[in-house]
Structure formats: structure tokens, C-alpha cells
PDB file of C-alpha atoms in Angstrom:
ATOM      1  CA  UNK A   1      -4.204 -37.611-139.447  1.00 92.00           C
ATOM      2  CA  UNK A   2      -3.105 -39.864-136.606  1.00 96.00           C
ATOM      3  CA  UNK A   3      -5.338 -39.722-133.521  1.00 97.00           C
ATOM      4  CA  UNK A   4      -3.796 -40.345-130.103  1.00 98.00           C
ATOM      5  CA  UNK A   5      -6.033 -41.674-127.322  1.00 98.00           C
ATOM      6  CA  UNK A   6      -4.874 -41.665-123.706  1.00 98.00           C
ATOM      7  CA  UNK A   7      -6.391 -43.572-120.830  1.00 97.00           C
ATOM      8  CA  UNK A   8      -7.429 -42.909-118.210  1.00 97.00           C
ATOM      9  CA  UNK A   9      -8.210 -39.208-118.536  1.00 98.00           C
ATOM     10  CA  UNK A  10      -7.551 -38.841-114.822  1.00 98.00           C
ATOM     11  CA  UNK A  11      -6.485 -40.994-111.907  1.00 97.00           C
ATOM     12  CA  UNK A  12      -6.034 -40.678-108.168  1.00 97.00           C
ATOM     13  CA  UNK A  13      -2.999 -42.262-106.564  1.00 97.00           C
ATOM     14  CA  UNK A  14      -0.994 -42.175-103.355  1.00 96.00           C
ATOM     15  CA  UNK A  15       2.659 -41.464-102.740  1.00 96.00           C
ATOM     16  CA  UNK A  16       4.655 -44.590-103.489  1.00 97.00           C
ATOM     17  CA  UNK A  17       2.066 -46.074-105.862  1.00 97.00           C
ATOM     18  CA  UNK A  18       2.967 -47.529-109.222  1.00 98.00           C
ATOM     19  CA  UNK A  19       1.128 -45.573-111.903  1.00 98.00           C
ATOM     20  CA  UNK A  20       0.544 -46.627-115.502  1.00 98.00           C
ATOM     21  CA  UNK A  21      -0.803 -44.414-118.278  1.00 98.00           C
ATOM     22  CA  UNK A  22      -1.731 -45.762-121.692  1.00 98.00           C
ATOM     23  CA  UNK A  23      -1.601 -44.155-125.114  1.00 98.00           C
ATOM     24  CA  UNK A  24      -2.972 -45.678-128.311  1.00 98.00           C
ATOM     25  CA  UNK A  25      -2.359 -44.473-131.864  1.00 98.00           C
ATOM     26  CA  UNK A  26      -4.993 -44.772-134.590  1.00 98.00           C
ATOM     27  CA  UNK A  27      -2.364 -46.308-136.872  1.00 98.00           C
ATOM     28  CA  UNK A  28       1.076 -47.740-136.423  1.00 98.00           C
ATOM     29  CA  UNK A  29       3.770 -45.204-135.510  1.00 97.00           C
ATOM     30  CA  UNK A  30       6.742 -47.503-134.838  1.00 96.00           C
ATOM     31  CA  UNK A  31       8.521 -46.001-131.793  1.00 97.00           C
ATOM     32  CA  UNK A  32       7.812 -42.377-132.708  1.00 97.00           C
ATOM     33  CA  UNK A  33       6.163 -41.598-129.395  1.00 98.00           C
ATOM     34  CA  UNK A  34       7.101 -39.092-126.712  1.00 98.00           C
ATOM     35  CA  UNK A  35       5.795 -38.367-123.207  1.00 98.00           C
ATOM     36  CA  UNK A  36       5.552 -34.965-121.517  1.00 98.00           C
ATOM     37  CA  UNK A  37       4.704 -33.788-118.022  1.00 98.00           C
ATOM     38  CA  UNK A  38       2.917 -30.484-117.493  1.00 98.00           C
ATOM     39  CA  UNK A  39       2.262 -28.683-114.216  1.00 98.00           C
ATOM     40  CA  UNK A  40      -0.309 -25.879-113.901  1.00 96.00           C
ATOM     41  CA  UNK A  41       0.836 -22.622-115.446  1.00 96.00           C
ATOM     42  CA  UNK A  42       4.049 -24.159-116.779  1.00 98.00           C
ATOM     43  CA  UNK A  43       5.297 -25.315-120.157  1.00 98.00           C
ATOM     44  CA  UNK A  44       5.397 -29.066-120.780  1.00 98.00           C
ATOM     45  CA  UNK A  45       8.561 -30.994-119.993  1.00 98.00           C
ATOM     46  CA  UNK A  46       9.908 -33.842-122.122  1.00 98.00           C
ATOM     47  CA  UNK A  47      10.176 -37.068-120.096  1.00 98.00           C
ATOM     48  CA  UNK A  48      10.537 -39.894-122.605  1.00 98.00           C
ATOM     49  CA  UNK A  49      11.436 -39.808-126.298  1.00 98.00           C
ATOM     50  CA  UNK A  50      11.291 -42.523-128.937  1.00 97.00           C
ATOM     51  CA  UNK A  51       8.940 -44.575-126.751  1.00 98.00           C
ATOM     52  CA  UNK A  52      11.448 -45.743-124.162  1.00 98.00           C
ATOM     53  CA  UNK A  53      14.380 -43.341-123.912  1.00 98.00           C
ATOM     54  CA  UNK A  54      14.661 -41.355-120.698  1.00 98.00           C
ATOM     55  CA  UNK A  55      15.360 -37.677-121.305  1.00 98.00           C
ATOM     56  CA  UNK A  56      18.474 -36.373-119.565  1.00 97.00           C
ATOM     57  CA  UNK A  57      17.784 -35.255-116.001  1.00 97.00           C
ATOM     58  CA  UNK A  58      14.489 -37.120-115.660  1.00 98.00           C
ATOM     59  CA  UNK A  59      14.300 -39.455-112.632  1.00 98.00           C
ATOM     60  CA  UNK A  60      14.639 -43.155-113.357  1.00 98.00           C
ATOM     61  CA  UNK A  61      11.245 -43.905-111.770  1.00 98.00           C
ATOM     62  CA  UNK A  62       9.785 -42.812-115.120  1.00 98.00           C
ATOM     63  CA  UNK A  63       9.855 -45.350-117.924  1.00 98.00           C
ATOM     64  CA  UNK A  64       8.192 -45.824-121.283  1.00 98.00           C
ATOM     65  CA  UNK A  65       7.417 -48.866-123.348  1.00 98.00           C
ATOM     66  CA  UNK A  66       5.555 -49.953-126.441  1.00 98.00           C
ATOM     67  CA  UNK A  67       5.770 -49.923-130.204  1.00 97.00           C
ATOM     68  CA  UNK A  68       3.369 -49.812-133.113  1.00 97.00           C
ATOM     69  CA  UNK A  69       0.070 -48.553-131.733  1.00 98.00           C
ATOM     70  CA  UNK A  70       0.144 -49.190-127.970  1.00 98.00           C
ATOM     71  CA  UNK A  71       2.376 -47.380-125.510  1.00 98.00           C
ATOM     72  CA  UNK A  72       2.711 -47.052-121.747  1.00 98.00           C
ATOM     73  CA  UNK A  73       4.215 -44.531-119.363  1.00 98.00           C
ATOM     74  CA  UNK A  74       5.016 -45.973-115.945  1.00 98.00           C
ATOM     75  CA  UNK A  75       5.932 -44.162-112.752  1.00 98.00           C
ATOM     76  CA  UNK A  76       7.362 -46.845-110.495  1.00 98.00           C
ATOM     77  CA  UNK A  77       6.901 -45.042-107.166  1.00 97.00           C
ATOM     78  CA  UNK A  78       4.847 -41.857-107.274  1.00 97.00           C
ATOM     79  CA  UNK A  79       6.451 -38.842-105.630  1.00 96.00           C
ATOM     80  CA  UNK A  80       4.794 -35.557-104.521  1.00 95.00           C
ATOM     81  CA  UNK A  81       6.322 -33.670-107.437  1.00 96.00           C
ATOM     82  CA  UNK A  82       4.793 -36.106-109.953  1.00 97.00           C
ATOM     83  CA  UNK A  83       1.240 -34.831-109.540  1.00 94.00           C
ATOM     84  CA  UNK A  84       0.686 -33.251-112.940  1.00 98.00           C
ATOM     85  CA  UNK A  85      -0.879 -33.861-116.336  1.00 98.00           C
ATOM     86  CA  UNK A  86       0.868 -36.211-118.742  1.00 98.00           C
ATOM     87  CA  UNK A  87       0.628 -36.114-122.546  1.00 98.00           C
ATOM     88  CA  UNK A  88       1.764 -38.501-125.230  1.00 98.00           C
ATOM     89  CA  UNK A  89       2.762 -37.147-128.650  1.00 98.00           C
ATOM     90  CA  UNK A  90       3.383 -38.993-131.890  1.00 98.00           C
ATOM     91  CA  UNK A  91       6.076 -37.804-134.293  1.00 96.00           C
ATOM     92  CA  UNK A  92       5.667 -40.388-137.033  1.00 96.00           C
ATOM     93  CA  UNK A  93       3.773 -37.971-139.273  1.00 94.00           C
ATOM     94  CA  UNK A  94       2.400 -34.477-138.616  1.00 94.00           C
ATOM     95  CA  UNK A  95       2.825 -34.305-134.831  1.00 95.00           C
ATOM     96  CA  UNK A  96      -0.218 -34.729-132.621  1.00 97.00           C
ATOM     97  CA  UNK A  97      -0.861 -35.050-128.894  1.00 98.00           C
ATOM     98  CA  UNK A  98      -3.080 -37.252-126.802  1.00 98.00           C
ATOM     99  CA  UNK A  99      -5.757 -35.629-124.689  1.00 98.00           C
ATOM    100  CA  UNK A 100      -3.796 -35.869-121.448  1.00 98.00           C
ATOM    101  CA  UNK A 101      -3.987 -37.784-118.173  1.00 98.00           C
ATOM    102  CA  UNK A 102      -4.255 -35.851-114.934  1.00 98.00           C
ATOM    103  CA  UNK A 103      -2.607 -37.548-111.963  1.00 98.00           C
ATOM    104  CA  UNK A 104      -4.132 -36.383-108.693  1.00 96.00           C
ATOM    105  CA  UNK A 105      -3.530 -37.071-105.037  1.00 88.00           C
ATOM    106  CA  UNK A 106      -5.754 -39.716-103.461  1.00 89.00           C
TER     107      UNK A 106
ATOM    108  CA  UNK B   1      21.929 -23.764-122.133  1.00 93.00           C
ATOM    109  CA  UNK B   2      19.164 -23.343-124.682  1.00 97.00           C
ATOM    110  CA  UNK B   3      16.614 -20.654-123.832  1.00 98.00           C
ATOM    111  CA  UNK B   4      13.505 -19.631-125.718  1.00 98.00           C
ATOM    112  CA  UNK B   5      12.008 -16.274-124.787  1.00 98.00           C
ATOM    113  CA  UNK B   6       8.600 -15.393-126.196  1.00 98.00           C
ATOM    114  CA  UNK B   7       6.909 -12.046-126.653  1.00 97.00           C
ATOM    115  CA  UNK B   8       4.330 -10.809-124.188  1.00 97.00           C
ATOM    116  CA  UNK B   9       0.612 -11.347-123.807  1.00 98.00           C
ATOM    117  CA  UNK B  10      -1.745  -9.967-126.433  1.00 98.00           C
ATOM    118  CA  UNK B  11      -5.412  -8.973-126.492  1.00 98.00           C
ATOM    119  CA  UNK B  12      -6.908  -8.976-129.972  1.00 98.00           C
ATOM    120  CA  UNK B  13     -10.272  -8.289-131.601  1.00 98.00           C
ATOM    121  CA  UNK B  14     -12.051 -11.017-133.583  1.00 98.00           C
ATOM    122  CA  UNK B  15     -10.941 -10.973-137.212  1.00 97.00           C
ATOM    123  CA  UNK B  16      -7.558  -9.404-136.469  1.00 98.00           C
ATOM    124  CA  UNK B  17      -4.087 -10.966-136.542  1.00 98.00           C
ATOM    125  CA  UNK B  18      -1.428 -11.685-133.951  1.00 98.00           C
ATOM    126  CA  UNK B  19       2.306 -12.229-134.349  1.00 98.00           C
ATOM    127  CA  UNK B  20       4.158 -14.031-131.565  1.00 98.00           C
ATOM    128  CA  UNK B  21       7.941 -14.111-131.471  1.00 98.00           C
ATOM    129  CA  UNK B  22      10.326 -16.644-129.956  1.00 98.00           C
ATOM    130  CA  UNK B  23      13.990 -15.696-129.537  1.00 98.00           C
ATOM    131  CA  UNK B  24      16.429 -18.556-129.121  1.00 98.00           C
ATOM    132  CA  UNK B  25      19.781 -18.432-127.396  1.00 96.00           C
ATOM    133  CA  UNK B  26      22.414 -20.809-126.115  1.00 94.00           C
ATOM    134  CA  UNK B  27      22.472 -23.296-128.966  1.00 89.00           C
ATOM    135  CA  UNK B  28      22.441 -23.785-132.691  1.00 93.00           C
ATOM    136  CA  UNK B  29      19.497 -22.185-134.437  1.00 95.00           C
ATOM    137  CA  UNK B  30      19.268 -22.923-138.122  1.00 95.00           C
ATOM    138  CA  UNK B  31      19.502 -26.717-138.004  1.00 95.00           C
ATOM    139  CA  UNK B  32      16.791 -27.426-135.405  1.00 96.00           C
ATOM    140  CA  UNK B  33      13.033 -27.618-135.822  1.00 96.00           C
ATOM    141  CA  UNK B  34      11.040 -24.955-134.027  1.00 97.00           C
ATOM    142  CA  UNK B  35       7.454 -25.907-133.293  1.00 97.00           C
ATOM    143  CA  UNK B  36       4.377 -23.934-132.252  1.00 98.00           C
ATOM    144  CA  UNK B  37       1.980 -25.616-129.827  1.00 98.00           C
ATOM    145  CA  UNK B  38      -1.103 -24.020-128.320  1.00 98.00           C
ATOM    146  CA  UNK B  39      -3.246 -24.780-125.287  1.00 98.00           C
ATOM    147  CA  UNK B  40      -6.731 -23.361-124.857  1.00 98.00           C
ATOM    148  CA  UNK B  41      -7.844 -22.684-121.266  1.00 97.00           C
ATOM    149  CA  UNK B  42      -8.319 -25.962-119.396  1.00 96.00           C
ATOM    150  CA  UNK B  43      -7.663 -28.044-122.501  1.00 97.00           C
ATOM    151  CA  UNK B  44      -4.844 -30.109-123.972  1.00 97.00           C
ATOM    152  CA  UNK B  45      -1.908 -29.438-126.250  1.00 98.00           C
ATOM    153  CA  UNK B  46      -2.313 -28.836-129.974  1.00 98.00           C
ATOM    154  CA  UNK B  47       0.571 -28.850-132.466  1.00 97.00           C
ATOM    155  CA  UNK B  48       0.071 -26.068-134.989  1.00 97.00           C
ATOM    156  CA  UNK B  49       3.132 -26.152-137.190  1.00 97.00           C
ATOM    157  CA  UNK B  50       6.866 -25.716-137.327  1.00 97.00           C
ATOM    158  CA  UNK B  51       9.917 -24.710-139.289  1.00 97.00           C
ATOM    159  CA  UNK B  52      13.521 -25.818-139.699  1.00 96.00           C
ATOM    160  CA  UNK B  53      15.218 -22.497-140.517  1.00 96.00           C
ATOM    161  CA  UNK B  54      17.965 -23.939-142.722  1.00 94.00           C
ATOM    162  CA  UNK B  55      15.324 -25.518-144.979  1.00 93.00           C
ATOM    163  CA  UNK B  56      13.137 -22.399-145.025  1.00 88.00           C
ATOM    164  CA  UNK B  57       9.679 -23.825-145.619  1.00 90.00           C
ATOM    165  CA  UNK B  58       7.226 -24.307-142.775  1.00 95.00           C
ATOM    166  CA  UNK B  59       4.822 -27.168-142.125  1.00 95.00           C
ATOM    167  CA  UNK B  60       1.314 -26.610-140.803  1.00 96.00           C
ATOM    168  CA  UNK B  61      -1.583 -28.610-139.466  1.00 95.00           C
ATOM    169  CA  UNK B  62      -4.324 -28.614-142.080  1.00 94.00           C
ATOM    170  CA  UNK B  63      -6.869 -26.911-139.790  1.00 95.00           C
ATOM    171  CA  UNK B  64      -4.701 -23.766-139.716  1.00 93.00           C
ATOM    172  CA  UNK B  65      -3.785 -23.694-143.414  1.00 89.00           C
ATOM    173  CA  UNK B  66      -4.459 -20.271-144.864  1.00 93.00           C
ATOM    174  CA  UNK B  67      -4.493 -18.578-141.451  1.00 97.00           C
ATOM    175  CA  UNK B  68      -1.014 -19.326-140.129  1.00 98.00           C
ATOM    176  CA  UNK B  69       2.465 -18.323-141.165  1.00 97.00           C
ATOM    177  CA  UNK B  70       5.638 -19.448-139.391  1.00 98.00           C
ATOM    178  CA  UNK B  71       8.880 -17.745-140.316  1.00 97.00           C
ATOM    179  CA  UNK B  72      12.441 -17.635-139.016  1.00 97.00           C
ATOM    180  CA  UNK B  73      15.010 -14.844-138.952  1.00 97.00           C
ATOM    181  CA  UNK B  74      18.441 -16.431-138.757  1.00 95.00           C
ATOM    182  CA  UNK B  75      20.167 -13.089-138.176  1.00 96.00           C
ATOM    183  CA  UNK B  76      18.379 -12.673-134.838  1.00 97.00           C
ATOM    184  CA  UNK B  77      17.720 -16.363-134.014  1.00 97.00           C
ATOM    185  CA  UNK B  78      14.024 -15.585-133.774  1.00 98.00           C
ATOM    186  CA  UNK B  79      11.022 -17.569-134.940  1.00 98.00           C
ATOM    187  CA  UNK B  80       7.628 -15.972-135.543  1.00 98.00           C
ATOM    188  CA  UNK B  81       4.098 -17.328-135.632  1.00 98.00           C
ATOM    189  CA  UNK B  82       1.496 -15.177-137.338  1.00 98.00           C
ATOM    190  CA  UNK B  83      -2.169 -16.171-136.978  1.00 98.00           C
ATOM    191  CA  UNK B  84      -4.866 -14.261-138.839  1.00 98.00           C
ATOM    192  CA  UNK B  85      -8.647 -14.265-138.830  1.00 97.00           C
ATOM    193  CA  UNK B  86      -8.697 -14.606-135.050  1.00 98.00           C
ATOM    194  CA  UNK B  87     -11.782 -16.066-133.378  1.00 97.00           C
ATOM    195  CA  UNK B  88     -12.709 -16.448-129.736  1.00 97.00           C
ATOM    196  CA  UNK B  89     -11.662 -20.095-129.818  1.00 97.00           C
ATOM    197  CA  UNK B  90      -8.116 -19.017-130.709  1.00 98.00           C
ATOM    198  CA  UNK B  91      -7.809 -17.761-127.124  1.00 98.00           C
ATOM    199  CA  UNK B  92      -4.959 -19.860-125.777  1.00 98.00           C
ATOM    200  CA  UNK B  93      -1.414 -19.958-124.510  1.00 98.00           C
ATOM    201  CA  UNK B  94       0.918 -20.305-127.473  1.00 98.00           C
ATOM    202  CA  UNK B  95       4.239 -22.066-126.923  1.00 98.00           C
ATOM    203  CA  UNK B  96       7.289 -22.322-129.115  1.00 98.00           C
ATOM    204  CA  UNK B  97       9.428 -25.391-128.614  1.00 98.00           C
ATOM    205  CA  UNK B  98      12.717 -26.552-130.090  1.00 97.00           C
ATOM    206  CA  UNK B  99      13.295 -30.122-131.092  1.00 96.00           C
ATOM    207  CA  UNK B 100      15.758 -32.431-129.411  1.00 94.00           C
ATOM    208  CA  UNK B 101      17.309 -33.631-132.651  1.00 90.00           C
ATOM    209  CA  UNK B 102      18.641 -31.674-135.585  1.00 89.00           C
ATOM    210  CA  UNK B 103      16.666 -31.365-138.817  1.00 87.00           C
ATOM    211  CA  UNK B 104      13.637 -33.345-137.606  1.00 88.00           C
ATOM    212  CA  UNK B 105      10.213 -32.808-136.094  1.00 90.00           C
ATOM    213  CA  UNK B 106      10.543 -35.447-133.391  1.00 90.00           C
ATOM    214  CA  UNK B 107      10.517 -34.523-129.698  1.00 96.00           C
ATOM    215  CA  UNK B 108      10.131 -31.116-128.083  1.00 97.00           C
ATOM    216  CA  UNK B 109      12.983 -30.641-125.635  1.00 97.00           C
ATOM    217  CA  UNK B 110      13.173 -26.901-125.037  1.00 98.00           C
ATOM    218  CA  UNK B 111      10.102 -24.749-124.477  1.00 98.00           C
ATOM    219  CA  UNK B 112       9.391 -21.052-124.277  1.00 98.00           C
ATOM    220  CA  UNK B 113       7.467 -19.600-121.360  1.00 98.00           C
ATOM    221  CA  UNK B 114       4.248 -19.314-123.363  1.00 98.00           C
ATOM    222  CA  UNK B 115       2.328 -16.304-124.671  1.00 98.00           C
ATOM    223  CA  UNK B 116      -1.319 -15.789-123.743  1.00 98.00           C
ATOM    224  CA  UNK B 117      -3.376 -14.555-126.665  1.00 98.00           C
ATOM    225  CA  UNK B 118      -6.877 -13.438-125.737  1.00 98.00           C
ATOM    226  CA  UNK B 119      -9.408 -12.838-128.508  1.00 98.00           C
ATOM    227  CA  UNK B 120     -12.286 -10.719-127.327  1.00 97.00           C
ATOM    228  CA  UNK B 121     -14.531  -8.006-128.654  1.00 95.00           C
TER     229      UNK B 121
END
């Protein structure tokens, strides 16, 4: 099974900050990597698919990069509605999620 | 637009079974992968398994093999997840989610509202 490791597990940031979240796969997964945002009590929302493709309707301040084993989600200018938990998910083999990164207000 | 509506919350005894339904509307049914993902209280997301109705057979994470069954009823556009041998650590919100692309387990675009299953004696 492919293990997905996210870092950090949590971070504090201010409105307008640039935020970067990392995700590492235990083996190469090409670009089969997705990012989700989840707010408390809500279902996750797809942000980025295939490592770098912005899902329809998602603000352009979100971007994804990476290939192979190392991936990054970047929020270019943090907005109030972006405080949430973010998960990566690999779809190269049996799907699996990272442990999540909680983005909190500083 | 695509909507997934799940059945309501359940309270179950240890050792029993639960069956959660997920009714899809607003899009094609048979050619998309439907996934089941669970989230224990305060914890992360866990992919359990999924099915592409047109192909019939389901795929499961090894840890649930023997306890889980995912089926699809094309006549009602409904997917079911049946979990048996319930334990307290099966207490979680269970989500169904439909894939973005046809005929693949790739990215989960559409999600149901979640079903809380509580296992307690």
C-alpha cells in the first residue's frame, strides 16, 4: 500500500499570507495526486486533481505542483474562507489519503 | 447538477451490521466510480472501497476485506455500503463520493452529505 505523509500537520497563518503544504508518497505515483479542502462538519471539496489541475470553480489562488513522490499545495494569498483542513490523496493504486493539514488563524 | 443523497444516521450494537445508501441524481450513473470514504471523530479520511456500476465488481481496501460489501442498483441509481462485524472503532461519518472521470478511481468530485454511524453497546 502507498503511504501518504503530509507536512506540517497544522500551521497558523494570517490573511494574505502565502501558505505551502507538502505531501510525500512512499513510492512514485506519477501525477496521480489530488488535493481536498474540508471544513468542520462538511464533506471534503476537490481543489486540485492530477497534481496541478484546478477544479472548476476553485479560486486561482490555489495551485498544485509536483510529480513522482513529492507534491505541494500552495495558497498564494490566504483568505478568511481558506481556514480549513487540507488532504492529499493518491489515485495511482488503491486510493489513500494523507493525514491532513489544519490551517488556522494566527 | 450531480447530487448524492445518503441515508440517515444509524446507531448499532457491536457485532451487528449497517447498510448505508447513496442515491445519485443529475448525471450519468453506471459509468462513474462511486467511492466510500469514512472519517472517525477528529481523525482523517479513509478510503474504504468503491464500485463502477457498469463493471459490477467492487474494490476494497484490504483491512475491510470480508466485512464490507459495496453494491449498485442501476434501476434506482443507488449505491450501497454494507459493513458487518461492527466494532466501536467503526464509529465514523461515512461518505459516498462520485469520481470526476468516467470508469476510473481517480478524483472525488461529488460528495454525499455523510452518514454518522455510531457503534455502541
